[in-house]
mmCIF file of C-alpha atoms in Angstrom:
data_model
loop_
_atom_site.group_PDB
_atom_site.id
_atom_site.type_symbol
_atom_site.label_atom_id
_atom_site.label_comp_id
_atom_site.label_asym_id
_atom_site.label_seq_id
_atom_site.Cartn_x
_atom_site.Cartn_y
_atom_site.Cartn_z
ATOM 1 C CA MET A 1 0.000 0.000 0.000
ATOM 2 C CA LEU A 2 1.276 3.473 -0.895
ATOM 3 C CA ARG A 3 0.158 6.478 1.160
ATOM 4 C CA ILE A 4 1.263 10.092 0.866
ATOM 5 C CA LEU A 5 0.977 12.928 3.378
ATOM 6 C CA ARG A 6 1.202 16.343 1.760
ATOM 7 C CA HIS A 7 2.244 19.576 3.382
ATOM 8 C CA GLY A 8 -0.747 21.190 5.096
ATOM 9 C CA ALA A 9 -3.087 18.417 3.923
ATOM 10 C CA PRO A 10 -5.610 17.098 6.475
ATOM 11 C CA GLY A 11 -4.849 13.426 5.840
ATOM 12 C CA PHE A 12 -3.193 10.745 3.767
ATOM 13 C CA GLU A 13 -4.000 10.045 0.155
ATOM 14 C CA SER A 14 -3.325 6.937 -1.877
ATOM 15 C CA GLY A 15 -0.728 7.291 -4.582
ATOM 16 C CA GLY A 16 -1.670 6.339 -8.114
ATOM 17 C CA LEU A 17 0.449 4.107 -10.309
ATOM 18 C CA SER A 18 -0.111 5.511 -13.770
ATOM 19 C CA PRO A 19 2.901 5.370 -16.155
ATOM 20 C CA ASP A 20 3.622 9.072 -15.659
ATOM 21 C CA TRP A 21 2.945 9.087 -11.903
ATOM 22 C CA ARG A 22 5.252 11.183 -9.759
ATOM 23 C CA VAL A 23 5.392 12.025 -6.086
ATOM 24 C CA PRO A 24 3.601 15.347 -5.499
ATOM 25 C CA ALA A 25 5.991 18.257 -5.055
ATOM 26 C CA ASP A 26 4.521 19.105 -1.648
ATOM 27 C CA ALA A 27 4.704 15.509 -0.356
ATOM 28 C CA VAL A 28 6.148 15.332 3.159
ATOM 29 C CA TRP A 29 5.776 11.666 4.071
ATOM 30 C CA ILE A 30 5.629 8.745 1.639
ATOM 31 C CA GLU A 31 4.598 5.588 3.446
ATOM 32 C CA LEU A 32 5.058 2.151 1.866
ATOM 33 C CA VAL A 33 3.187 -0.497 3.853
ATOM 34 C CA ASP A 34 3.812 -4.040 2.615
ATOM 35 C CA PRO A 35 4.438 -2.551 -0.847
ATOM 36 C CA THR A 36 4.233 -4.348 -4.153
ATOM 37 C CA ARG A 37 7.218 -4.236 -6.500
ATOM 38 C CA ALA A 38 5.307 -1.852 -8.775
ATOM 39 C CA GLU A 39 4.818 0.594 -5.903
ATOM 40 C CA GLU A 40 8.506 0.387 -4.974
ATOM 41 C CA VAL A 41 9.586 1.037 -8.561
ATOM 42 C CA ALA A 42 7.193 3.993 -8.891
ATOM 43 C CA VAL A 43 8.589 5.656 -5.754
ATOM 44 C CA GLU A 44 12.190 4.886 -6.731
ATOM 45 C CA GLN A 45 11.783 6.473 -10.128
ATOM 46 C CA SER A 46 10.073 9.496 -8.630
ATOM 47 C CA ILE A 47 12.610 10.275 -5.888
ATOM 48 C CA GLY A 48 15.678 9.000 -7.742
ATOM 49 C CA LEU A 49 16.795 6.562 -5.029
ATOM 50 C CA LEU A 50 16.943 2.770 -4.840
ATOM 51 C CA LEU A 51 14.911 1.562 -1.860
ATOM 52 C CA PRO A 52 16.063 -1.463 0.182
ATOM 53 C CA THR A 53 14.222 -4.736 -0.312
ATOM 54 C CA ARG A 54 12.592 -6.678 2.482
ATOM 55 C CA GLU A 55 15.556 -9.063 2.588
ATOM 56 C CA GLU A 56 18.026 -6.167 2.822
ATOM 57 C CA MET A 57 16.011 -4.615 5.653
ATOM 58 C CA ALA A 58 16.293 -7.844 7.642
ATOM 59 C CA GLU A 59 20.108 -7.844 7.569
ATOM 60 C CA ILE A 60 21.732 -7.057 10.903
ATOM 61 C CA GLU A 61 25.010 -5.559 9.717
ATOM 62 C CA ALA A 62 25.270 -1.872 10.566
ATOM 63 C CA SER A 63 26.537 -1.096 7.057
ATOM 64 C CA SER A 64 23.339 -2.602 5.603
ATOM 65 C CA ARG A 65 21.049 -0.736 7.961
ATOM 66 C CA LEU A 66 22.678 2.695 8.199
ATOM 67 C CA TYR A 67 24.167 4.291 5.114
ATOM 68 C CA GLN A 68 24.055 7.275 2.767
ATOM 69 C CA GLU A 69 23.682 6.861 -0.965
ATOM 70 C CA ASP A 70 22.988 9.267 -3.833
ATOM 71 C CA GLY A 71 22.161 12.076 -1.429
ATOM 72 C CA GLY A 72 19.683 10.015 0.586
ATOM 73 C CA THR A 73 20.063 8.810 4.176
ATOM 74 C CA PHE A 74 18.868 5.240 4.786
ATOM 75 C CA MET A 75 18.201 4.087 8.353
ATOM 76 C CA THR A 76 16.637 0.804 9.473
ATOM 77 C CA ALA A 77 15.540 0.198 13.061
ATOM 78 C CA THR A 78 13.946 -2.747 14.809
ATOM 79 C CA VAL A 79 10.500 -1.889 16.205
ATOM 80 C CA LEU A 80 8.487 -3.850 18.751
ATOM 81 C CA VAL A 81 5.211 -5.093 17.257
ATOM 82 C CA ASN A 82 2.137 -6.823 18.736
ATOM 83 C CA ALA A 83 3.302 -6.301 22.311
ATOM 84 C CA ASP A 84 -0.303 -6.624 23.530
ATOM 85 C CA GLY A 85 -0.903 -9.880 21.665
ATOM 86 C CA ASP A 86 0.133 -13.468 22.240
ATOM 87 C CA LEU A 87 3.147 -13.327 19.923
ATOM 88 C CA PRO A 88 5.130 -10.096 20.380
ATOM 89 C CA THR A 89 7.770 -9.657 17.694
ATOM 90 C CA ALA A 90 10.437 -7.176 16.620
ATOM 91 C CA ALA A 91 10.495 -6.247 12.936
ATOM 92 C CA PRO A 92 12.632 -3.889 10.829
ATOM 93 C CA VAL A 93 11.320 -0.536 9.647
ATOM 94 C CA THR A 94 13.288 1.623 7.211
ATOM 95 C CA PHE A 95 13.385 5.429 7.207
ATOM 96 C CA VAL A 96 14.718 7.195 4.117
ATOM 97 C CA LEU A 97 15.437 10.925 4.179
ATOM 98 C CA ALA A 98 15.346 12.135 0.597
ATOM 99 C CA GLY A 99 15.780 15.884 0.663
ATOM 100 C CA ALA A 100 12.834 17.384 2.504
ATOM 101 C CA ARG A 101 10.816 14.155 2.235
ATOM 102 C CA LEU A 102 10.561 11.129 4.459
ATOM 103 C CA VAL A 103 9.971 7.651 3.013
ATOM 104 C CA THR A 104 9.108 4.806 5.380
ATOM 105 C CA ILE A 105 9.059 1.153 4.404
ATOM 106 C CA ARG A 106 7.488 -1.444 6.641
ATOM 107 C CA TYR A 107 5.825 -4.839 6.483
ATOM 108 C CA VAL A 108 4.236 -4.734 9.927
ATOM 109 C CA GLU A 109 1.745 -2.524 11.759
ATOM 110 C CA PRO A 110 3.486 -0.928 14.769
ATOM 111 C CA ARG A 111 1.073 0.851 17.078
ATOM 112 C CA ALA A 112 3.334 3.927 17.132
ATOM 113 C CA PHE A 113 2.856 4.501 13.393
ATOM 114 C CA SER A 114 -0.929 4.419 13.558
ATOM 115 C CA VAL A 115 -0.957 6.727 16.603
ATOM 116 C CA PHE A 116 1.364 9.271 14.991
ATOM 117 C CA ALA A 117 -0.480 9.085 11.658
ATOM 118 C CA ALA A 118 -3.763 9.827 13.439
ATOM 119 C CA GLN A 119 -2.169 12.816 15.170
ATOM 120 C CA ALA A 120 -0.726 14.065 11.869
ATOM 121 C CA GLU A 121 -4.158 13.903 10.250
ATOM 122 C CA ARG A 122 -5.669 15.952 13.086
ATOM 123 C CA GLN A 123 -2.729 18.381 13.317
ATOM 124 C CA PRO A 124 -0.968 18.809 9.950
ATOM 125 C CA SER A 125 1.434 21.248 11.635
ATOM 126 C CA LEU A 126 3.180 18.249 13.211
ATOM 127 C CA CYS A 127 4.600 17.356 9.795
ATOM 128 C CA PRO A 128 5.877 20.534 8.127
ATOM 129 C CA ASN A 129 8.676 18.586 6.438
ATOM 130 C CA GLY A 130 10.266 15.154 6.277
ATOM 131 C CA LEU A 131 12.796 15.806 9.046
ATOM 132 C CA GLN A 132 10.150 16.868 11.571
ATOM 133 C CA THR A 133 8.010 13.917 10.547
ATOM 134 C CA PHE A 134 10.987 11.587 11.038
ATOM 135 C CA LEU A 135 11.643 12.927 14.537
ATOM 136 C CA GLY A 136 7.949 12.800 15.389
ATOM 137 C CA LEU A 137 7.793 9.145 14.376
ATOM 138 C CA LEU A 138 10.843 8.352 16.488
ATOM 139 C CA ASP A 139 9.219 10.148 19.421
ATOM 140 C CA ALA A 140 6.128 7.989 19.001
ATOM 141 C CA ILE A 141 8.190 4.793 18.794
ATOM 142 C CA VAL A 142 10.223 5.660 21.886
ATOM 143 C CA ASP A 143 7.076 6.622 23.848
ATOM 144 C CA ARG A 144 5.367 3.408 22.812
ATOM 145 C CA THR A 145 8.378 1.325 23.870
ATOM 146 C CA ALA A 146 8.476 3.135 27.222
ATOM 147 C CA ASP A 147 4.757 2.443 27.780
ATOM 148 C CA ILE A 148 5.279 -1.249 27.001
ATOM 149 C CA LEU A 149 8.160 -1.501 29.471
ATOM 150 C CA GLU A 150 6.122 0.298 32.144
ATOM 151 C CA ARG A 151 3.301 -2.224 31.782
ATOM 152 C CA THR A 152 5.799 -5.072 31.779
ATOM 153 C CA ALA A 153 7.408 -3.737 34.965
ATOM 154 C CA ALA A 154 3.982 -3.522 36.623
ATOM 155 C CA GLU A 155 3.236 -7.121 35.615
ATOM 156 C CA VAL A 156 6.603 -8.248 36.985
ATOM 157 C CA GLU A 157 5.816 -6.530 40.292
ATOM 158 C CA VAL A 158 2.492 -8.389 40.470
ATOM 159 C CA GLN A 159 4.264 -11.699 39.877
ATOM 160 C CA SER A 160 6.873 -10.809 42.497
ATOM 161 C CA ARG A 161 4.158 -10.448 45.127
ATOM 162 C CA ALA A 162 2.530 -13.657 43.907
ATOM 163 C CA ILE A 163 5.795 -15.596 44.291
ATOM 164 C CA PHE A 164 6.632 -14.498 47.827
ATOM 165 C CA SER A 165 3.097 -14.386 49.246
ATOM 166 C CA ARG A 166 1.586 -17.439 47.588
ATOM 167 C CA PRO A 167 0.115 -20.178 49.816
ATOM 168 C CA ARG A 168 2.247 -23.252 50.237
ATOM 169 C CA GLY A 169 1.588 -25.838 47.558
ATOM 170 C CA ALA A 170 0.065 -23.400 45.046
ATOM 171 C CA ALA A 171 1.012 -23.988 41.399
ATOM 172 C CA PHE A 172 3.853 -22.021 39.866
ATOM 173 C CA GLU A 173 2.954 -22.705 36.233
ATOM 174 C CA GLN A 174 0.973 -19.514 35.622
ATOM 175 C CA ILE A 175 3.599 -17.364 37.342
ATOM 176 C CA LEU A 176 6.411 -18.851 35.277
ATOM 177 C CA ASN A 177 4.416 -18.369 32.065
ATOM 178 C CA ARG A 178 3.823 -14.681 32.820
ATOM 179 C CA LEU A 179 7.435 -14.078 33.790
ATOM 180 C CA GLY A 180 8.543 -15.803 30.591
ATOM 181 C CA ARG A 181 6.297 -13.558 28.519
ATOM 182 C CA ALA A 182 7.588 -10.482 30.346
ATOM 183 C CA GLN A 183 11.153 -11.534 29.634
ATOM 184 C CA ASN A 184 10.294 -12.091 25.966
ATOM 185 C CA ILE A 185 8.772 -8.624 25.608
ATOM 186 C CA ASN A 186 11.621 -6.993 27.504
ATOM 187 C CA SER A 187 14.299 -8.654 25.380
ATOM 188 C CA LYS A 188 12.599 -7.572 22.151
ATOM 189 C CA ALA A 189 12.134 -4.048 23.504
ATOM 190 C CA ARG A 190 15.833 -3.944 24.352
ATOM 191 C CA ASP A 191 16.731 -5.059 20.818
ATOM 192 C CA SER A 192 14.566 -2.252 19.512
ATOM 193 C CA LEU A 193 16.177 0.310 21.813
ATOM 194 C CA VAL A 194 19.687 -0.749 20.823
ATOM 195 C CA SER A 195 18.832 -0.370 17.129
ATOM 196 C CA LEU A 196 17.209 3.023 17.800
ATOM 197 C CA ALA A 197 20.312 4.211 19.637
ATOM 198 C CA ARG A 198 22.453 3.296 16.637
ATOM 199 C CA LEU A 199 20.002 4.973 14.268
ATOM 200 C CA LEU A 200 19.998 8.201 16.289
ATOM 201 C CA SER A 201 23.794 8.289 16.463
ATOM 202 C CA PHE A 202 23.941 7.887 12.691
ATOM 203 C CA ALA A 203 21.194 10.446 12.085
ATOM 204 C CA ALA A 204 23.113 13.018 14.145
ATOM 205 C CA LEU A 205 25.868 12.839 11.505
ATOM 206 C CA ALA A 206 23.505 13.101 8.531
ATOM 207 C CA GLU A 207 23.845 16.188 6.393
ATOM 208 C CA GLN A 208 20.083 16.761 6.470
ATOM 209 C CA PHE A 209 20.369 17.922 10.097
ATOM 210 C CA ASP A 210 23.250 20.326 9.522
ATOM 211 C CA GLY A 211 22.413 23.934 10.155
ATOM 212 C CA SER A 212 19.380 23.323 12.395
ATOM 213 C CA LYS A 213 20.137 23.563 16.105
ATOM 214 C CA GLU A 214 16.504 22.795 16.981
ATOM 215 C CA LEU A 215 16.536 19.486 15.103
ATOM 216 C CA ARG A 216 19.915 18.481 16.510
ATOM 217 C CA ASP A 217 18.722 19.265 20.041
ATOM 218 C CA HIS A 218 15.669 17.113 19.369
ATOM 219 C CA LEU A 219 17.950 14.272 18.290
ATOM 220 C CA LYS A 220 20.022 14.615 21.460
ATOM 221 C CA SER A 221 16.864 14.561 23.562
ATOM 222 C CA LEU A 222 15.774 11.350 21.839
ATOM 223 C CA GLN A 223 19.203 9.827 22.461
ATOM 224 C CA ARG A 224 18.944 10.602 26.184
ATOM 225 C CA ASP A 225 15.444 9.127 26.316
ATOM 226 C CA VAL A 226 16.540 5.944 24.570
ATOM 227 C CA GLN A 227 19.525 5.575 26.906
ATOM 228 C CA SER A 228 17.405 6.000 30.038
ATOM 229 C CA ILE A 229 14.803 3.504 28.796
ATOM 230 C CA THR A 230 17.580 1.047 27.886
ATOM 231 C CA ASP A 231 18.927 1.308 31.448
ATOM 232 C CA HIS A 232 15.430 0.616 32.773
ATOM 233 C CA SER A 233 15.157 -2.392 30.465
ATOM 234 C CA SER A 234 18.459 -3.745 31.818
ATOM 235 C CA TYR A 235 17.204 -3.367 35.384
ATOM 236 C CA LEU A 236 13.942 -5.059 34.456
ATOM 237 C CA ALA A 237 15.815 -7.967 32.849
ATOM 238 C CA GLY A 238 17.826 -8.479 36.042
ATOM 239 C CA ASN A 239 14.656 -8.364 38.144
ATOM 240 C CA ILE A 240 12.923 -10.939 35.954
ATOM 241 C CA THR A 241 15.964 -13.224 36.119
ATOM 242 C CA PHE A 242 15.981 -12.953 39.924
ATOM 243 C CA LEU A 243 12.266 -13.788 40.143
ATOM 244 C CA LEU A 244 12.660 -16.775 37.824
ATOM 245 C CA ASP A 245 15.532 -18.051 39.969
ATOM 246 C CA ALA A 246 13.497 -17.432 43.136
ATOM 247 C CA ALA A 247 10.480 -19.292 41.736
ATOM 248 C CA LEU A 248 12.617 -22.255 40.694
ATOM 249 C CA GLY A 249 14.328 -22.206 44.098
ATOM 250 C CA LEU A 250 10.983 -22.328 45.906
ATOM 251 C CA ILE A 251 9.885 -25.185 43.671
ATOM 252 C CA ASN A 252 13.047 -27.097 44.593
ATOM 253 C CA ILE A 253 12.499 -26.400 48.293
ATOM 254 C CA GLU A 254 8.943 -27.737 48.149
ATOM 255 C CA GLN A 255 10.036 -30.808 46.199
ATOM 256 C CA ASN A 256 12.814 -31.440 48.697
ATOM 257 C CA SER A 257 10.304 -31.151 51.539
ATOM 258 C CA ILE A 258 8.096 -33.745 49.884
ATOM 259 C CA PHE A 259 10.998 -36.123 49.323
ATOM 260 C CA LYS A 260 12.156 -35.549 52.903
ATOM 261 C CA VAL A 261 8.772 -36.685 54.238
ATOM 262 C CA PHE A 262 8.897 -39.809 52.087
ATOM 263 C CA SER A 263 12.440 -40.526 53.242
ATOM 264 C CA VAL A 264 11.498 -40.111 56.897
ATOM 265 C CA PHE A 265 8.536 -42.458 56.570
ATOM 266 C CA SER A 266 10.728 -44.979 54.790
ATOM 267 C CA VAL A 267 13.228 -44.954 57.655
ATOM 268 C CA ILE A 268 10.486 -45.097 60.296
ATOM 269 C CA PHE A 269 8.718 -48.115 58.795
ATOM 270 C CA LEU A 270 11.820 -50.036 57.803
ATOM 271 C CA PRO A 271 12.660 -51.495 61.293
ATOM 272 C CA PRO A 272 9.041 -52.553 62.027
ATOM 273 C CA THR A 273 8.939 -54.222 58.626
ATOM 274 C CA LEU A 274 12.127 -56.087 59.495
ATOM 275 C CA ILE A 275 10.634 -57.288 62.790
ATOM 276 C CA ALA A 276 7.388 -58.320 61.098
ATOM 277 C CA GLY A 277 9.390 -60.142 58.431
ATOM 278 C CA ILE A 278 11.393 -62.082 61.004
ATOM 279 C CA TYR A 279 8.382 -63.209 62.980
ATOM 280 C CA GLY A 280 6.415 -63.920 59.849
ATOM 281 C CA MET A 281 8.790 -66.732 58.880
ATOM 282 C CA ASN A 282 7.281 -70.233 59.170
ATOM 283 C CA PHE A 283 10.223 -72.203 60.542
ATOM 284 C CA GLU A 284 9.247 -75.098 62.820
ATOM 285 C CA HIS A 285 11.876 -74.438 65.468
ATOM 286 C CA MET A 286 11.399 -70.836 66.542
ATOM 287 C CA PRO A 287 11.763 -70.223 70.279
ATOM 288 C CA GLU A 288 9.208 -67.395 70.312
ATOM 289 C CA LEU A 289 6.616 -69.262 68.225
ATOM 290 C CA ARG A 290 4.646 -70.544 71.229
ATOM 291 C CA TRP A 291 5.149 -67.596 73.547
ATOM 292 C CA ILE A 292 1.917 -66.302 74.958
ATOM 293 C CA GLU A 293 3.518 -62.866 75.226
ATOM 294 C CA GLY A 294 5.026 -63.111 71.714
ATOM 295 C CA TYR A 295 2.431 -61.036 69.874
ATOM 296 C CA PRO A 296 2.390 -58.017 72.246
ATOM 297 C CA ILE A 297 6.185 -58.125 72.473
ATOM 298 C CA ALA A 298 6.475 -58.053 68.666
ATOM 299 C CA ILE A 299 4.001 -55.167 68.457
ATOM 300 C CA GLY A 300 5.917 -53.283 71.140
ATOM 301 C CA LEU A 301 9.195 -53.824 69.326
ATOM 302 C CA MET A 302 7.634 -52.458 66.157
ATOM 303 C CA PHE A 303 6.444 -49.272 67.896
ATOM 304 C CA LEU A 304 9.811 -48.877 69.591
ATOM 305 C CA ALA A 305 11.662 -49.329 66.295
ATOM 306 C CA ALA A 306 9.418 -46.761 64.619
ATOM 307 C CA GLY A 307 9.460 -44.218 67.442
ATOM 308 C CA ALA A 308 13.193 -44.176 68.058
ATOM 309 C CA PRO A 309 14.149 -42.815 64.615
ATOM 310 C CA LEU A 310 11.270 -40.313 64.799
ATOM 311 C CA LEU A 311 12.521 -38.935 68.123
ATOM 312 C CA TRP A 312 16.056 -38.819 66.777
ATOM 313 C CA PHE A 313 14.978 -36.828 63.693
ATOM 314 C CA LYS A 314 13.096 -34.316 65.847
ATOM 315 C CA ARG A 315 16.061 -33.903 68.159
ATOM 316 C CA LYS A 316 18.295 -33.149 65.190
ATOM 317 C CA GLY A 317 15.759 -30.649 63.788
ATOM 318 C CA TRP A 318 15.191 -32.581 60.609
ATOM 319 C CA LEU A 319 11.420 -32.503 61.050
#
């Protein structure tokens, strides 16, 4: 899909693909969402730049993601997608600064893009040119990532209370599943923040931002925000790791307690079983076989053999 935001226009318009189609002169933002090859070629011919393919966007080398070519600045960042769903992912999004225009290429639907696009439609002044639009999009992406990490941190805090205040014997499965999901989201958010930090460092050197102190200050502000959120993500990762270790430790303690009880009962009943086995033998010549007191004596020996280990365990503090 090809969408174009024009300077001062109230909303996006779809770009045509006639043979003589060109990008409007007042176009500020050209958005390619899961584009066809025909749409890519039409934009390339109009702006005079070769756009990266989907395969090139997925490459992780810095030289493939951040470069300048033919007067255009190409920057690809990893953006967190579907953080509220069951399968959060991180996907590449490419920003191309071509003169005063911004071209974005994406094959996913990040929430930050739809939020910023809605704001741009209501307030066209947010997008006076491609550079301001680029910075506004980055602001939206950073804010969205921060919101996701805040919710994740709140969920981790809930699970922390659940771990250390749960009743004995309660299941850990749900807690471990939620902590695992939180760790998954946090790791993908951190990947996104690292890629954004690299993008911002590269953008600060781009010639498009030369001569504008306001834009460069905006870039520096974004860099500080990304760094602070990255630090928070690192703290959150350590907290999640601690809680996972604590949950597994409590599981081991409970399992050890269960095995300890079985072991104690095994030791307690072993001597009485031995006594019962001896006097259950059917040999003809057994001195105690015809004792009138034989049965109560055997029962007494069994209780004594069971009680002695139990008292010993209690004295040692093993029970």
